[in-house]
Phi, psi and omega in degrees: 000146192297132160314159173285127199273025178272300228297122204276106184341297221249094187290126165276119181300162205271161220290326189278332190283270210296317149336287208304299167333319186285308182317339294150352174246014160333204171229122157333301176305318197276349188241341164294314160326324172273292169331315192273348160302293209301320141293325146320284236286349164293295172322318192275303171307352180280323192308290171338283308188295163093040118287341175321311168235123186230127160262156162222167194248113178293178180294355167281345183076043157253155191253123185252131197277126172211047173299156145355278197247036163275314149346062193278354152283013168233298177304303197281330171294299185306316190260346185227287145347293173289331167297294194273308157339274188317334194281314206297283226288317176286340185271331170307332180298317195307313197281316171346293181289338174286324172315296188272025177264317197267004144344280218288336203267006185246016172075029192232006173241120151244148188278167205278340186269352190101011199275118160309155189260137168305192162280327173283353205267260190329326179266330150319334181266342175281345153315309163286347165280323193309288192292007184255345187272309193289015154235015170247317190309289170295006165284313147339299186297332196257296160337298208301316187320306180298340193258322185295307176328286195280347180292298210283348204262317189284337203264315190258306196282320168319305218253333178273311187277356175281303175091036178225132179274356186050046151197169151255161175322131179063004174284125152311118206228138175263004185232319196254173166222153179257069185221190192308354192265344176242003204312325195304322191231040184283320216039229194308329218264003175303145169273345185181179217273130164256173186301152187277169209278295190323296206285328170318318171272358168282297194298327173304317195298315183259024151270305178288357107013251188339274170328292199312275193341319210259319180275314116356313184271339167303316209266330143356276190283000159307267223299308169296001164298294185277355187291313189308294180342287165335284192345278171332302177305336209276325194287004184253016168244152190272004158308343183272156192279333170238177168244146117322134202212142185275166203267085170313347221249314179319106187284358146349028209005293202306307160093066179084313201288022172275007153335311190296338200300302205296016158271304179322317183264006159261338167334297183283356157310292189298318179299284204319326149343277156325329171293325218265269138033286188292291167054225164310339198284321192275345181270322183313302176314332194270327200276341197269287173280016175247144175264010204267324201210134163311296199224168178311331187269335167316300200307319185282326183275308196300327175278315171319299203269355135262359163264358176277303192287300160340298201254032168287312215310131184243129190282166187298276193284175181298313196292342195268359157324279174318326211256289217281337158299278179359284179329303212281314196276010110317308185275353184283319182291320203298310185309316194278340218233032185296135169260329194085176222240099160263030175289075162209167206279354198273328187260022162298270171234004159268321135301309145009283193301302186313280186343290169314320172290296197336305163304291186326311217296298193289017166264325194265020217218304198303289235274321181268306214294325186283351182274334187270343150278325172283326171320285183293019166259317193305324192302299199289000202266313197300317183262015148299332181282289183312088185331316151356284166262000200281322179266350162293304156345305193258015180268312175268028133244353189064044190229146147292150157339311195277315152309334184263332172275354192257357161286326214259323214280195225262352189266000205251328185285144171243130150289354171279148196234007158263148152309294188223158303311136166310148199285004168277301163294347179276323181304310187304332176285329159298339171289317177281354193249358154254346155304309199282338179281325198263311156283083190287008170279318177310327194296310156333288188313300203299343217252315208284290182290000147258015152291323186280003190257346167300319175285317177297317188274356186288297198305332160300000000 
């Protein structure tokens, strides 16, 4: 049954909503700001400590680099990546809140009878994203929390206070890894004196600190995503008390709803971060498990750039031309489209996870927030139809009936609510950014061709 328009919103949310909430009104700057300490100040201690750089010689007598900060899921995510997803994800909140305080004065809130909704109307319904936020936000918080926990306990600490790594050296593990987080007990197959197992389990304990938190708050706030979502859905039924109403006045297509962009393009600052992250997380992990290559950058490059280097090569005669052209663009595609080994538990459900909130968020975020501008364009066509509704309606825009279907109607309104990317390209870009995690080479290739496609239009 339809709420009562006496019964009154905006209710003071209960005591864990608000706690969860304060947490989310940091200064963006001051928690991007903290993250990029915190990672400098990890680097410079892995030097100290004499993890930065750690090699080991596997049973072929190749020497393999797995330091710290060779390590760009680790170094390069704590200074750049993790800092700025958060500064996104925290700056999004901020915007969030300004947005749905300023709906009623932009014509885009209204109560189901058509009354305009106040400012106390708008901070209950943003009291309803919160609470609606706050069990995917901890549910989030807590996986991420618990996997990080348990990760730092089985990968590092079990194998440092054992003093066994529990795999060998050049041996494949779905659990363990051989790098700078054990350096204390690699022994002979060590390249050079490693760290004593305390300091070692110290700095391993507070990078993965670091990480657990920080990837946790990310995935926290994926979890205000869908919470918003809800929201958003709950405002297309008529038991809710309020609607969304498109902005008549806004010479815009869109018709008010480009309010949502700018939260929606830091939304996506923050995934696309995160995205960056999970990544590095899944090349570190393959590189970690592959026995082939000395340092990292062989593993991404080096097979590509001898199949390339292949396949210039030109035989004398035609057929063995023809045979060797064939040839060479087989091994050049088999090279870009190398997947690698995803036995292992970190790319599993430690990228993994990330990757799925990233995905879960922004679909339920594209698929509602656009559903939730054609709801209110149909909604308002509808009680325009209705003798009923039809003079509340021109009331609450100060509009004629006629005037008001010809800002709304279907040729003149767009439900999308970014300028850029278009809702083809936004899809299409979320389709390569799960081909590129799984063919961890297109992203390089991919990445490569929009700097140069970047040089052309500088150079136009």
């Amino acid at each position: 049954m339809p709420l009562s328009q006496t019964e009154p919103i905006a209710r003071k949310p209960a005591l864990p909503t608000r706690l969860y909430r304060a947490l989310w009104t940091a200064n963006p700057l001051y928690v991007m700001l903290f993250g990029l300490v915190v990672g400098l100040v990890l680097v410079l201690a892995s030097a100290v400590t004499g993890v930065a750089f750690v090699s080991y010689q596997t049973p072929d007598g190749l020497i393999k680099q797995v330091g710290f900060v060779p390590s760009l899921s680790w170094s390069m995510t704590l200074v750049v990546f993790f800092p700025g997803a958060l500064f996104c994800a925290f700056r999004a909140c901020r915007v969030l809140t300004r947005t749905i305080l300023r709906m009623p004065d932009r014509h885009m809130l209204a109560h189901r009878d058509w009354t305009p909704a106040t400012t106390e109307d708008a901070q209950g319904l943003l009291d309803e994203i919160w609470g609606a936020t706050l069990p995917f936000g901890l549910f989030f918080l807590v996986i991420g929390l618990s996997f990080g926990t348990w990760d730092f306990i089985e990968v590092v600490a079990r194998p440092l206070l054992s003093g066994e790594l529990g795999v060998g050296v050049g041996e494949e593990d779905f659990v363990h890894e051989i790098d700078w987080s054990v350096a204390a007990i690699l022994g002979d197959s060590a390249t050079r004196p490693g760290p004593g197992v305390m300091p070692n389990l110290v700095f391993s304990g507070l990078a993965y600190l670091a990480v657990t938190i920080e990837t946790s708050l990310l995935m926290a706030f994926f979890g205000l995503l869908i919470g918003l979502a809800i929201v958003l859905y709950r405002l297309s039924d008529e038991d809710h008390r309020l609607r969304l109403t498109p902005n008549v006045y806004s010479d815009d297509p869109r018709r008010g709803f480009e309010v949502f962009a700018p939260f929606f393009l830091v939304m996506l600052g923050a995934a696309l971060q995160a995205y960056i992250a999970c990544y590095l997380m899944r090349i570190q992990n393959l590189f970690l498990r592959d026995a082939g290559f000395a340092r990292l950058d062989q593993m991404l490059f080096q097979d590509l750039s001898d199949a390339l280097s292949g396949a210039i090569v030109v035989p004398h005669d035609v057929d063995s031309f023809i045979y060797r052209l064939v040839e060479g663009f087989l091994e050049v595609l088999d090279a870009m489209f190398a997947a690698g080994d995803l036995s292992d538990i970190q790319a599993y459900t430690g990228a993994a996870t990330i990757l799925v909130g990233v995905l879960i968020a922004v679909f339920a975020m594209t698929a509602v927030l656009r559903n939730a501008a054609s709801e209110a364009r149909e909604e308002t066509e509808e009680d325009l139809a209705k003798p009923d509704q039809r003079e509340a309606v021109e009331a609450y825009y100060s509009m004629s009936a006629e005037e008001i279907r010809l800002r709304i109607g279907k040729a003149d309104m767009e439900v999308w609510p970014l300028e850029w990317p278009k809702l083809n390209a936004f899809l299409t870009f979320i389709a390569l950014g799960i081909v590129c995690f799984i063919f961890y080479r297109l992203a390089i290739l991919w990445l490569a061709a929009q700097v140069m496609r970047l040089f052309k239009k500088t150079d136009a």
